[in-house]
């Protein structure tokens, strides 16, 4: 029996990209005053020596500073500046995606789906039909005006843009076919990449120096352009002028793709990590320096991977696991690290700040400051504190210390409950018997922290509680945890729970995972222990999706 591939969307593919980090770890930001640093909401460091930077403030003003090689600061002149200059044309535009080429040139998209570009343009990589240098941001209009662009990517001298409806456009330098047009002629304006991508919905894109990769919503991966190091993963090292499917990844569902200078990383929906291409610095993490023409699985002995990181201007790779461990390998401060090395970092971005050459950013960053204890941090600190609490819950014989005022402010359920005690003494201890201790403690902690830390199996119990207490945001958080923790073994149990708690989005996610891994799922105990009606409904729905093909 054949199994249908998984289905992804822009929403579940791209939402994990905004990690909060300290921008001060990049040397160039030491040029700014503490006040300027405090104003930053998003930032990106780029350039051949990491000497250029762009940042967006909390009120959506856009500033640049640095070397200004090839006018890549977009200030309208060729002058370097250590004092930030405002880019008036981009202020208020709400930048959502940004990428840079090593030419250098810069391409970005806004929340409204507009695309702007500036910098080096010798190969038409700005997409305006000319080869004149772009001294200031100009909107890329041809073929993109009617499209809402959600993601952009740059190689050394070519550019790509992905639209909300899954269409992919490319332009610029095309000496190796990296634009995917079927020729090696440079492409002066955005051209839709079609051929075997015709009719497919693209959900993720990435560029190497002179190569291009795309992920389709069914988990397939396509590559085109330069392939001298095997970075397309096709089993050979011949260049491709049009998109070609990475056949070796058949049977797995890719969620995220990332391209280094000449190597590629791919992450599956089960948290498995594959690598291929150039390996001179150990950037594949295979334990040697041999190039790989086809995908090889790495980090097999580690826990589930949830994020991968690399960028086309470096030979450095990084990955983050489910528990938050960050690994790095490849070229790290001039050394070749040939196996994934566990770091002390909290996010993959820090790897690039401290170890990549040049120390660029691999994505547009969101920035958080921790110079003082915020209200939220203070609340988090006082959760389950016997010293300051005025109420206790007893669950499974264990106590959880809380504050009535916090519960009343944060939760309608408790506001109503405490109202009945308004004119009488409030109980000092409340007994809870319908939920387990880990679940109820996680719920109370959520009221103090806005976050949940539970394994997916316990998150089902918390989903039950969230449903009972009408906590819709908590329901969504539980669904996110369950999605991140889904495996072949627990998939059908999670599907059953999603149906039971009327979580439609989660139910659809679990159903697609089960169909995508149908053979393995049907061999688990959870599948055969399921009640008859749900089993019949699953089989009927899977059949309609074409899961059982001859």
Short mmCIF file of C-alpha atoms in Angstrom, two decimals:
data_model
loop_
_atom_site.label_atom_id
_atom_site.label_comp_id
_atom_site.label_asym_id
_atom_site.label_seq_id
_atom_site.Cartn_x
_atom_site.Cartn_y
_atom_site.Cartn_z
CA UNK A 1 0.00 0.00 0.00
CA UNK A 2 1.30 3.46 -0.87
CA UNK A 3 1.26 6.27 1.62
CA UNK A 4 0.34 9.85 0.86
CA UNK A 5 2.95 12.43 1.73
CA UNK A 6 2.41 14.91 4.56
CA UNK A 7 1.01 18.34 3.83
CA UNK A 8 2.49 21.56 5.16
CA UNK A 9 1.50 25.19 4.88
CA UNK A 10 3.36 28.49 5.18
CA UNK A 11 1.85 28.80 8.62
CA UNK A 12 3.20 25.58 10.11
CA UNK A 13 6.44 25.71 8.15
CA UNK A 14 7.54 29.20 8.96
CA UNK A 15 6.22 30.10 12.37
CA UNK A 16 9.21 28.89 14.36
CA UNK A 17 11.57 31.47 12.88
CA UNK A 18 11.32 34.24 15.49
CA UNK A 19 13.66 33.43 18.38
CA UNK A 20 14.53 36.12 20.92
CA UNK A 21 18.28 36.76 21.26
CA UNK A 22 20.77 39.35 22.44
CA UNK A 23 21.94 41.44 19.47
CA UNK A 24 24.96 42.61 21.50
CA UNK A 25 26.75 39.33 20.78
CA UNK A 26 27.54 40.63 17.26
CA UNK A 27 30.65 42.86 17.41
CA UNK A 28 29.29 45.50 15.03
CA UNK A 29 26.54 46.43 17.51
CA UNK A 30 29.15 47.67 20.00
CA UNK A 31 29.12 50.83 17.83
CA UNK A 32 25.62 51.68 19.11
CA UNK A 33 24.66 53.44 22.32
CA UNK A 34 22.66 51.59 25.02
CA UNK A 35 19.63 53.69 24.03
CA UNK A 36 19.94 52.63 20.39
CA UNK A 37 20.39 48.99 21.39
CA UNK A 38 17.28 49.23 23.59
CA UNK A 39 15.22 50.50 20.63
CA UNK A 40 15.92 47.44 18.42
CA UNK A 41 13.11 44.98 17.68
CA UNK A 42 14.61 43.14 14.68
CA UNK A 43 18.10 43.09 13.20
CA UNK A 44 20.36 41.50 10.61
CA UNK A 45 24.16 41.56 10.29
CA UNK A 46 25.51 40.85 6.79
CA UNK A 47 28.39 41.51 4.42
CA UNK A 48 31.59 39.69 3.45
CA UNK A 49 33.21 40.72 6.73
CA UNK A 50 30.00 41.08 8.82
CA UNK A 51 30.53 44.85 8.68
CA UNK A 52 27.03 45.92 7.67
CA UNK A 53 23.83 45.87 9.72
CA UNK A 54 20.18 46.80 9.40
CA UNK A 55 17.76 47.07 12.30
CA UNK A 56 14.10 47.83 12.88
CA UNK A 57 12.97 49.69 16.00
CA UNK A 58 9.91 49.12 18.17
CA UNK A 59 8.07 51.87 16.30
CA UNK A 60 8.98 50.37 12.90
CA UNK A 61 11.71 52.78 11.87
CA UNK A 62 14.53 51.22 9.83
CA UNK A 63 18.22 52.08 10.33
CA UNK A 64 21.47 50.90 8.70
CA UNK A 65 25.15 51.37 9.49
CA UNK A 66 28.51 49.90 8.53
CA UNK A 67 30.88 49.67 5.59
CA UNK A 68 28.37 50.22 2.73
CA UNK A 69 30.13 47.95 0.25
CA UNK A 70 28.40 48.20 -3.18
CA UNK A 71 25.81 50.59 -1.68
CA UNK A 72 24.34 47.70 0.30
CA UNK A 73 23.25 50.04 3.11
CA UNK A 74 20.75 51.66 0.73
CA UNK A 75 21.40 55.18 2.04
CA UNK A 76 21.52 56.80 -1.42
CA UNK A 77 25.29 57.35 -1.29
CA UNK A 78 28.45 55.24 -1.09
CA UNK A 79 29.60 56.55 2.28
CA UNK A 80 30.38 54.23 5.20
CA UNK A 81 28.81 55.21 8.51
CA UNK A 82 29.32 54.21 12.12
CA UNK A 83 26.31 56.35 13.03
CA UNK A 84 22.97 54.68 12.12
CA UNK A 85 21.16 56.27 9.18
CA UNK A 86 17.40 56.02 8.76
CA UNK A 87 15.97 54.42 5.59
CA UNK A 88 12.85 56.58 5.25
CA UNK A 89 11.51 54.48 2.33
CA UNK A 90 11.20 51.44 4.59
CA UNK A 91 9.97 53.04 7.82
CA UNK A 92 6.56 51.74 8.83
CA UNK A 93 6.74 48.92 6.27
CA UNK A 94 6.79 46.07 8.87
CA UNK A 95 9.66 43.98 7.44
CA UNK A 96 8.98 40.25 7.85
CA UNK A 97 11.69 38.47 5.81
CA UNK A 98 15.18 39.60 4.79
CA UNK A 99 18.08 38.00 2.95
CA UNK A 100 21.37 39.18 1.51
CA UNK A 101 23.72 38.13 -1.26
CA UNK A 102 27.48 38.22 -1.00
CA UNK A 103 27.68 40.60 -3.99
CA UNK A 104 26.46 42.22 -1.79
CA UNK A 105 22.79 42.94 -2.29
CA UNK A 106 19.79 42.95 0.05
CA UNK A 107 16.24 41.74 -0.59
CA UNK A 108 13.38 41.95 1.90
CA UNK A 109 9.63 41.45 2.06
CA UNK A 110 7.05 43.21 4.22
CA UNK A 111 3.96 41.96 6.06
CA UNK A 112 1.91 43.40 3.17
CA UNK A 113 3.83 41.14 0.76
CA UNK A 114 5.86 43.86 -0.98
CA UNK A 115 9.49 43.18 -1.99
CA UNK A 116 12.33 45.73 -1.88
CA UNK A 117 15.93 45.35 -3.06
CA UNK A 118 19.16 47.37 -3.27
CA UNK A 119 22.93 46.99 -3.54
CA UNK A 120 25.09 45.24 -6.15
CA UNK A 121 23.21 44.65 -9.39
CA UNK A 122 25.82 43.55 -11.94
CA UNK A 123 23.75 40.45 -12.74
CA UNK A 124 20.25 41.98 -12.33
CA UNK A 125 19.88 40.43 -8.88
CA UNK A 126 17.73 43.40 -7.82
CA UNK A 127 15.08 42.31 -10.32
CA UNK A 128 14.45 45.75 -11.83
CA UNK A 129 15.50 44.83 -15.38
CA UNK A 130 18.79 46.76 -15.27
CA UNK A 131 22.36 46.13 -14.14
CA UNK A 132 22.70 49.55 -12.51
CA UNK A 133 23.72 49.62 -8.87
CA UNK A 134 20.82 50.10 -6.45
CA UNK A 135 21.81 52.93 -4.13
CA UNK A 136 18.50 52.94 -2.22
CA UNK A 137 15.61 50.49 -1.60
CA UNK A 138 13.36 50.11 -4.65
CA UNK A 139 10.24 47.96 -4.83
CA UNK A 140 10.56 44.89 -7.07
CA UNK A 141 7.49 45.27 -9.23
CA UNK A 142 7.62 43.09 -12.33
CA UNK A 143 5.48 39.95 -11.82
CA UNK A 144 5.42 40.46 -8.04
CA UNK A 145 2.98 43.38 -7.68
CA UNK A 146 -0.04 41.05 -7.73
CA UNK A 147 1.64 38.57 -5.36
CA UNK A 148 1.85 38.65 -1.57
CA UNK A 149 5.44 37.56 -0.89
CA UNK A 150 6.03 35.79 2.44
CA UNK A 151 9.71 34.81 2.17
CA UNK A 152 12.83 35.89 0.28
CA UNK A 153 16.21 34.19 -0.21
CA UNK A 154 19.48 35.25 -1.84
CA UNK A 155 22.44 33.38 -3.25
CA UNK A 156 25.67 35.19 -4.04
CA UNK A 157 24.16 37.04 -7.02
CA UNK A 158 20.64 35.66 -7.48
CA UNK A 159 17.39 36.17 -5.60
CA UNK A 160 14.16 34.26 -4.94
CA UNK A 161 10.74 35.20 -3.58
CA UNK A 162 7.99 32.88 -2.34
CA UNK A 163 4.37 34.00 -2.48
CA UNK A 164 1.60 33.25 0.01
CA UNK A 165 -0.13 31.00 -2.53
CA UNK A 166 3.00 28.88 -3.02
CA UNK A 167 4.42 30.32 -6.24
CA UNK A 168 8.20 30.77 -6.49
CA UNK A 169 9.98 33.52 -8.44
CA UNK A 170 13.72 33.82 -9.17
CA UNK A 171 15.99 36.33 -10.90
CA UNK A 172 19.59 37.46 -11.28
CA UNK A 173 22.81 35.56 -12.02
CA UNK A 174 22.15 32.26 -13.79
CA UNK A 175 25.52 30.91 -14.93
CA UNK A 176 24.77 27.51 -13.39
CA UNK A 177 20.99 27.44 -13.79
CA UNK A 178 20.26 28.73 -10.27
CA UNK A 179 17.28 30.73 -11.55
CA UNK A 180 15.71 27.50 -12.83
CA UNK A 181 14.68 28.85 -16.22
CA UNK A 182 16.17 26.02 -18.31
CA UNK A 183 19.02 28.16 -19.65
CA UNK A 184 22.13 29.86 -18.31
CA UNK A 185 21.09 33.35 -19.42
CA UNK A 186 20.83 35.87 -16.59
CA UNK A 187 17.26 36.73 -15.56
CA UNK A 188 16.70 40.52 -15.33
CA UNK A 189 13.26 40.43 -13.65
CA UNK A 190 11.41 37.93 -11.43
CA UNK A 191 10.40 34.84 -13.37
CA UNK A 192 8.13 32.13 -12.00
CA UNK A 193 10.02 28.86 -11.47
CA UNK A 194 7.86 26.18 -13.04
CA UNK A 195 8.85 23.04 -14.98
CA UNK A 196 8.25 20.15 -12.58
CA UNK A 197 7.16 22.61 -9.85
CA UNK A 198 4.10 23.51 -11.94
CA UNK A 199 0.96 23.01 -9.88
CA UNK A 200 2.90 22.41 -6.65
CA UNK A 201 2.64 24.63 -3.57
CA UNK A 202 6.08 25.71 -2.34
CA UNK A 203 6.32 26.36 1.42
CA UNK A 204 10.06 26.91 1.97
CA UNK A 205 13.07 28.17 0.01
CA UNK A 206 16.83 28.46 0.50
CA UNK A 207 19.85 29.50 -1.58
CA UNK A 208 23.44 28.34 -1.61
CA UNK A 209 26.04 30.51 -3.33
CA UNK A 210 24.93 29.45 -6.81
CA UNK A 211 22.24 26.88 -6.09
CA UNK A 212 18.58 26.93 -5.10
CA UNK A 213 16.36 24.60 -3.05
CA UNK A 214 12.62 24.46 -2.40
CA UNK A 215 10.30 22.44 -0.15
CA UNK A 216 6.82 21.52 -1.39
CA UNK A 217 3.79 21.27 0.92
CA UNK A 218 3.82 17.48 0.56
CA UNK A 219 7.34 17.31 2.00
CA UNK A 220 9.20 16.86 -1.30
CA UNK A 221 12.47 18.72 -1.91
CA UNK A 222 13.69 20.14 -5.24
CA UNK A 223 17.08 21.57 -6.17
CA UNK A 224 18.62 23.35 -9.15
CA UNK A 225 21.70 25.33 -10.12
CA UNK A 226 25.34 24.53 -9.34
CA UNK A 227 25.97 20.98 -8.13
CA UNK A 228 29.74 20.57 -8.28
CA UNK A 229 29.88 19.50 -4.62
CA UNK A 230 26.65 17.51 -4.65
CA UNK A 231 24.76 20.28 -2.84
CA UNK A 232 21.56 19.47 -4.76
CA UNK A 233 21.51 15.96 -3.27
CA UNK A 234 20.77 14.26 -6.58
CA UNK A 235 23.43 11.54 -6.38
CA UNK A 236 25.65 13.23 -8.97
CA UNK A 237 27.58 16.49 -9.37
CA UNK A 238 26.05 17.78 -12.62
CA UNK A 239 24.46 21.23 -12.70
CA UNK A 240 20.67 21.42 -13.11
CA UNK A 241 19.03 24.15 -15.21
CA UNK A 242 15.52 23.33 -13.93
CA UNK A 243 14.22 22.03 -10.56
CA UNK A 244 14.93 18.36 -9.94
CA UNK A 245 13.42 16.33 -7.11
CA UNK A 246 15.76 14.94 -4.44
CA UNK A 247 14.67 11.32 -4.95
CA UNK A 248 16.76 9.99 -2.05
CA UNK A 249 14.40 11.76 0.37
CA UNK A 250 11.37 9.84 -0.92
CA UNK A 251 9.48 8.40 2.03
CA UNK A 252 10.35 11.21 4.45
CA UNK A 253 8.50 14.51 4.85
CA UNK A 254 10.79 17.56 4.93
CA UNK A 255 9.71 20.53 7.06
CA UNK A 256 12.73 22.85 6.77
CA UNK A 257 15.62 23.29 4.33
CA UNK A 258 18.78 25.36 4.85
CA UNK A 259 21.70 26.03 2.51
CA UNK A 260 25.30 26.81 3.41
CA UNK A 261 27.94 28.02 0.95
CA UNK A 262 27.89 24.65 -0.84
CA UNK A 263 26.07 22.23 1.47
CA UNK A 264 22.46 21.62 2.43
CA UNK A 265 20.61 20.57 5.60
CA UNK A 266 17.05 19.22 5.73
CA UNK A 267 14.77 18.51 8.70
CA UNK A 268 11.89 15.99 8.62
CA UNK A 269 8.54 16.06 10.41
CA UNK A 270 9.89 13.39 12.77
CA UNK A 271 12.85 15.56 13.78
CA UNK A 272 15.42 13.66 11.68
CA UNK A 273 18.30 15.63 10.16
CA UNK A 274 19.83 15.00 6.72
CA UNK A 275 22.90 16.66 5.17
CA UNK A 276 24.64 16.61 1.78
CA UNK A 277 27.06 18.54 -0.43
CA UNK A 278 30.47 20.05 0.32
CA UNK A 279 32.25 18.86 3.46
CA UNK A 280 35.73 20.46 3.39
CA UNK A 281 35.23 21.84 6.91
CA UNK A 282 33.09 19.02 8.29
CA UNK A 283 29.95 21.10 7.74
CA UNK A 284 27.89 17.95 7.06
CA UNK A 285 28.59 16.61 10.55
CA UNK A 286 29.32 13.10 9.28
CA UNK A 287 32.60 12.67 11.18
CA UNK A 288 34.77 13.07 8.07
CA UNK A 289 35.50 15.63 5.34
CA UNK A 290 34.17 13.71 2.33
CA UNK A 291 31.58 15.38 0.12
CA UNK A 292 28.20 13.65 -0.07
CA UNK A 293 26.27 13.60 -3.35
CA UNK A 294 23.12 12.25 -1.68
CA UNK A 295 21.42 12.99 1.68
CA UNK A 296 22.89 11.21 4.71
CA UNK A 297 21.26 11.17 8.12
CA UNK A 298 23.26 12.71 10.96
CA UNK A 299 22.78 13.24 14.73
CA UNK A 300 20.94 9.90 14.82
CA UNK A 301 21.91 9.22 18.43
CA UNK A 302 20.65 12.63 19.56
CA UNK A 303 17.11 13.60 20.52
CA UNK A 304 14.58 15.09 18.12
CA UNK A 305 15.86 18.10 16.16
CA UNK A 306 13.45 21.05 15.92
CA UNK A 307 15.54 23.65 14.05
CA UNK A 308 18.46 23.72 11.60
CA UNK A 309 20.63 26.68 10.64
CA UNK A 310 23.25 27.56 8.07
CA UNK A 311 23.71 30.38 5.54
CA UNK A 312 25.22 30.70 2.08
CA UNK A 313 28.07 32.97 3.19
CA UNK A 314 29.50 30.45 5.68
CA UNK A 315 30.51 26.81 6.08
CA UNK A 316 29.01 26.58 9.58
CA UNK A 317 26.04 24.40 10.58
CA UNK A 318 23.87 24.41 13.71
CA UNK A 319 20.85 22.57 15.08
CA UNK A 320 18.58 22.83 18.10
CA UNK A 321 16.94 19.83 19.77
CA UNK A 322 13.58 19.54 21.46
CA UNK A 323 14.98 20.11 24.96
CA UNK A 324 16.78 23.27 23.79
CA UNK A 325 20.30 21.88 23.30
CA UNK A 326 22.22 23.67 20.54
CA UNK A 327 24.88 21.86 18.45
CA UNK A 328 27.38 23.32 15.98
CA UNK A 329 29.77 21.86 13.42
CA UNK A 330 31.69 22.79 10.27
CA UNK A 331 33.95 25.84 10.14
CA UNK A 332 33.93 27.26 13.66
CA UNK A 333 36.36 30.16 14.15
CA UNK A 334 38.71 28.65 11.57
CA UNK A 335 38.62 25.14 13.04
CA UNK A 336 37.00 22.19 11.31
CA UNK A 337 34.48 20.53 13.62
CA UNK A 338 33.47 17.31 11.84
CA UNK A 339 30.82 16.07 14.31
CA UNK A 340 27.96 18.04 15.93
CA UNK A 341 29.39 19.62 19.09
CA UNK A 342 27.12 20.43 22.05
CA UNK A 343 27.40 24.13 22.95
CA UNK A 344 26.28 26.20 25.93
CA UNK A 345 24.16 28.43 23.67
CA UNK A 346 20.40 28.84 24.02
CA UNK A 347 19.76 29.39 20.29
CA UNK A 348 21.36 28.60 16.92
CA UNK A 349 21.82 32.33 16.23
CA UNK A 350 24.50 32.56 18.92
CA UNK A 351 26.58 30.00 17.01
CA UNK A 352 26.83 32.43 14.09
CA UNK A 353 27.56 35.43 16.33
CA UNK A 354 30.43 33.67 18.09
CA UNK A 355 31.82 31.06 15.67
CA UNK A 356 30.84 31.72 12.02
CA UNK A 357 33.27 33.33 9.54
CA UNK A 358 32.09 35.95 8.75
CA UNK A 359 29.96 36.48 11.89
CA UNK A 360 26.76 37.18 9.97
CA UNK A 361 23.18 36.33 10.90
CA UNK A 362 21.49 33.40 9.21
CA UNK A 363 18.04 35.03 9.50
CA UNK A 364 16.28 38.24 10.47
CA UNK A 365 16.31 38.25 14.26
CA UNK A 366 13.85 39.35 16.90
CA UNK A 367 15.56 40.85 19.93
CA UNK A 368 14.79 40.66 23.64
CA UNK A 369 16.37 42.60 26.49
CA UNK A 370 16.96 41.23 29.97
CA UNK A 371 18.48 44.18 31.81
CA UNK A 372 15.77 44.20 34.54
CA UNK A 373 13.12 41.97 36.08
CA UNK A 374 9.88 42.60 34.20
CA UNK A 375 6.40 42.12 35.66
CA UNK A 376 6.18 38.83 33.80
CA UNK A 377 9.54 37.66 35.17
CA UNK A 378 8.56 38.68 38.70
CA UNK A 379 5.32 36.70 38.47
CA UNK A 380 7.18 33.68 37.14
CA UNK A 381 9.59 33.86 40.07
CA UNK A 382 6.75 33.84 42.66
CA UNK A 383 4.89 30.81 41.30
CA UNK A 384 4.57 28.06 43.93
CA UNK A 385 6.25 30.26 46.52
CA UNK A 386 5.14 29.42 50.11
CA UNK A 387 6.59 32.76 51.32
CA UNK A 388 4.18 34.99 49.38
CA UNK A 389 1.21 32.73 48.51
CA UNK A 390 -2.24 33.03 50.12
CA UNK A 391 -3.82 29.88 48.69
CA UNK A 392 -2.86 26.22 48.21
CA UNK A 393 -4.17 23.55 45.86
CA UNK A 394 -3.79 19.94 46.91
CA UNK A 395 -3.54 17.51 43.99
CA UNK A 396 -2.58 13.82 44.41
CA UNK A 397 -1.52 14.67 47.98
CA UNK A 398 0.92 17.42 46.86
CA UNK A 399 0.57 21.17 47.45
CA UNK A 400 0.88 23.98 44.90
CA UNK A 401 1.19 27.51 46.33
CA UNK A 402 -0.52 30.33 44.42
CA UNK A 403 -1.87 33.87 44.78
CA UNK A 404 -5.62 34.51 44.62
CA UNK A 405 -5.20 37.90 42.95
CA UNK A 406 -3.12 36.43 40.12
CA UNK A 407 -5.63 33.64 39.49
CA UNK A 408 -8.56 36.07 39.49
CA UNK A 409 -6.79 38.39 37.05
CA UNK A 410 -5.63 35.60 34.74
CA UNK A 411 -8.52 33.13 34.63
CA UNK A 412 -12.29 33.49 34.30
CA UNK A 413 -12.79 30.08 35.94
CA UNK A 414 -11.14 31.24 39.16
CA UNK A 415 -12.78 34.67 39.01
CA UNK A 416 -16.17 32.95 39.06
CA UNK A 417 -15.08 30.45 41.71
CA UNK A 418 -13.76 33.09 44.10
CA UNK A 419 -16.87 35.26 43.62
CA UNK A 420 -18.86 32.69 45.63
CA UNK A 421 -16.52 33.27 48.58
CA UNK A 422 -16.87 37.05 48.39
CA UNK A 423 -18.68 37.53 51.71
CA UNK A 424 -17.13 34.63 53.60
CA UNK A 425 -13.69 33.40 54.49
CA UNK A 426 -11.81 31.97 51.53
CA UNK A 427 -10.63 28.37 51.86
CA UNK A 428 -6.89 28.11 52.38
CA UNK A 429 -6.67 24.75 50.62
CA UNK A 430 -8.63 23.64 47.55
CA UNK A 431 -8.74 19.92 46.71
CA UNK A 432 -8.49 18.94 43.05
CA UNK A 433 -9.32 15.37 42.04
CA UNK A 434 -10.32 15.49 38.35
CA UNK A 435 -6.81 16.26 37.05
CA UNK A 436 -3.34 14.86 37.77
CA UNK A 437 -0.68 16.80 39.68
CA UNK A 438 1.64 17.38 36.66
CA UNK A 439 -1.30 18.65 34.58
CA UNK A 440 -2.76 20.96 37.23
CA UNK A 441 0.64 22.31 38.22
CA UNK A 442 1.43 23.03 34.54
CA UNK A 443 -1.90 24.87 34.24
CA UNK A 444 -1.28 27.06 37.29
CA UNK A 445 2.30 27.72 36.16
CA UNK A 446 0.95 28.76 32.75
CA UNK A 447 -1.14 31.45 34.46
CA UNK A 448 2.11 32.90 35.84
CA UNK A 449 4.38 32.39 32.80
CA UNK A 450 2.26 32.17 29.60
CA UNK A 451 4.23 29.03 28.73
CA UNK A 452 3.89 25.26 29.13
CA UNK A 453 6.59 22.64 29.60
CA UNK A 454 5.03 19.18 29.37
CA UNK A 455 5.57 16.00 27.34
CA UNK A 456 2.91 15.48 24.63
CA UNK A 457 1.18 12.69 26.58
CA UNK A 458 0.61 15.02 29.58
CA UNK A 459 -0.29 17.86 27.22
CA UNK A 460 -3.37 15.82 26.28
CA UNK A 461 -4.52 16.02 29.92
CA UNK A 462 -3.83 19.75 29.90
CA UNK A 463 -5.81 20.04 26.66
CA UNK A 464 -8.73 18.44 28.55
CA UNK A 465 -8.36 20.99 31.36
CA UNK A 466 -8.06 23.90 28.92
CA UNK A 467 -11.26 22.74 27.23
CA UNK A 468 -13.09 22.44 30.58
CA UNK A 469 -11.92 25.89 31.74
CA UNK A 470 -12.52 27.53 28.32
CA UNK A 471 -8.85 28.59 28.04
CA UNK A 472 -8.53 28.88 24.26
CA UNK A 473 -4.94 30.14 24.13
CA UNK A 474 -3.84 27.28 26.38
CA UNK A 475 -5.61 24.86 24.05
CA UNK A 476 -3.49 26.20 21.18
CA UNK A 477 -0.29 25.86 23.21
CA UNK A 478 -1.14 22.25 24.07
CA UNK A 479 -1.77 21.53 20.41
CA UNK A 480 1.63 23.04 19.54
CA UNK A 481 3.36 20.79 22.13
CA UNK A 482 1.57 17.73 20.80
CA UNK A 483 2.52 18.58 17.21
CA UNK A 484 6.17 18.98 18.20
CA UNK A 485 6.13 15.67 20.09
CA UNK A 486 4.22 13.46 17.66
CA UNK A 487 5.82 10.11 16.83
CA UNK A 488 4.74 6.96 15.05
CA UNK A 489 4.12 5.31 18.44
CA UNK A 490 1.86 7.99 19.93
CA UNK A 491 0.29 9.45 16.75
CA UNK A 492 -2.99 7.54 16.92
CA UNK A 493 -3.44 8.20 20.64
CA UNK A 494 -2.93 11.90 19.98
CA UNK A 495 -5.40 11.77 17.08
CA UNK A 496 -7.98 10.17 19.38
CA UNK A 497 -7.42 12.88 22.02
CA UNK A 498 -7.76 15.64 19.42
CA UNK A 499 -11.14 14.20 18.36
CA UNK A 500 -12.24 13.84 21.99
CA UNK A 501 -11.41 17.46 22.86
CA UNK A 502 -12.75 18.91 19.61
CA UNK A 503 -9.36 20.33 18.57
CA UNK A 504 -9.91 20.51 14.81
CA UNK A 505 -6.51 21.88 13.79
CA UNK A 506 -4.69 19.27 15.89
CA UNK A 507 -6.96 16.52 14.60
CA UNK A 508 -6.09 17.42 11.00
CA UNK A 509 -2.36 17.54 11.84
CA UNK A 510 -2.41 14.13 13.58
CA UNK A 511 -4.49 12.63 10.78
CA UNK A 512 -2.03 13.74 8.12
CA UNK A 513 0.91 12.44 10.16
CA UNK A 514 -0.84 9.06 10.55
CA UNK A 515 -1.53 8.88 6.80
CA UNK A 516 2.04 9.91 5.98
CA UNK A 517 3.41 7.12 8.21
CA UNK A 518 0.49 4.74 7.70
CA UNK A 519 2.36 1.43 7.60
CA UNK A 520 4.22 2.06 10.87
CA UNK A 521 1.21 3.59 12.66
CA UNK A 522 -1.03 0.60 11.88
CA UNK A 523 1.50 -1.67 13.58
CA UNK A 524 1.38 0.16 16.92
CA UNK A 525 -0.58 -0.95 19.99
CA UNK A 526 -2.38 2.42 20.08
CA UNK A 527 -3.90 1.77 16.66
CA UNK A 528 -5.39 -1.60 17.57
CA UNK A 529 -6.62 -0.45 20.98
CA UNK A 530 -8.69 2.32 19.42
CA UNK A 531 -12.49 2.17 19.67
CA UNK A 532 -14.36 0.93 16.60
CA UNK A 533 -16.13 4.12 15.42
CA UNK A 534 -12.93 6.20 15.40
CA UNK A 535 -11.05 3.44 13.61
CA UNK A 536 -13.74 3.21 10.92
CA UNK A 537 -13.85 6.98 10.51
CA UNK A 538 -10.05 7.13 10.14
CA UNK A 539 -9.97 4.36 7.53
CA UNK A 540 -12.78 6.00 5.55
CA UNK A 541 -11.13 9.44 5.61
CA UNK A 542 -7.68 8.02 4.77
CA UNK A 543 -9.20 6.14 1.86
CA UNK A 544 -10.74 9.33 0.47
CA UNK A 545 -7.27 10.94 0.63
CA UNK A 546 -5.88 8.13 -1.54
CA UNK A 547 -3.84 6.48 1.20
CA UNK A 548 -4.72 3.00 -0.04
CA UNK A 549 -3.57 2.93 -3.65
CA UNK A 550 -3.07 -0.17 -5.76
#
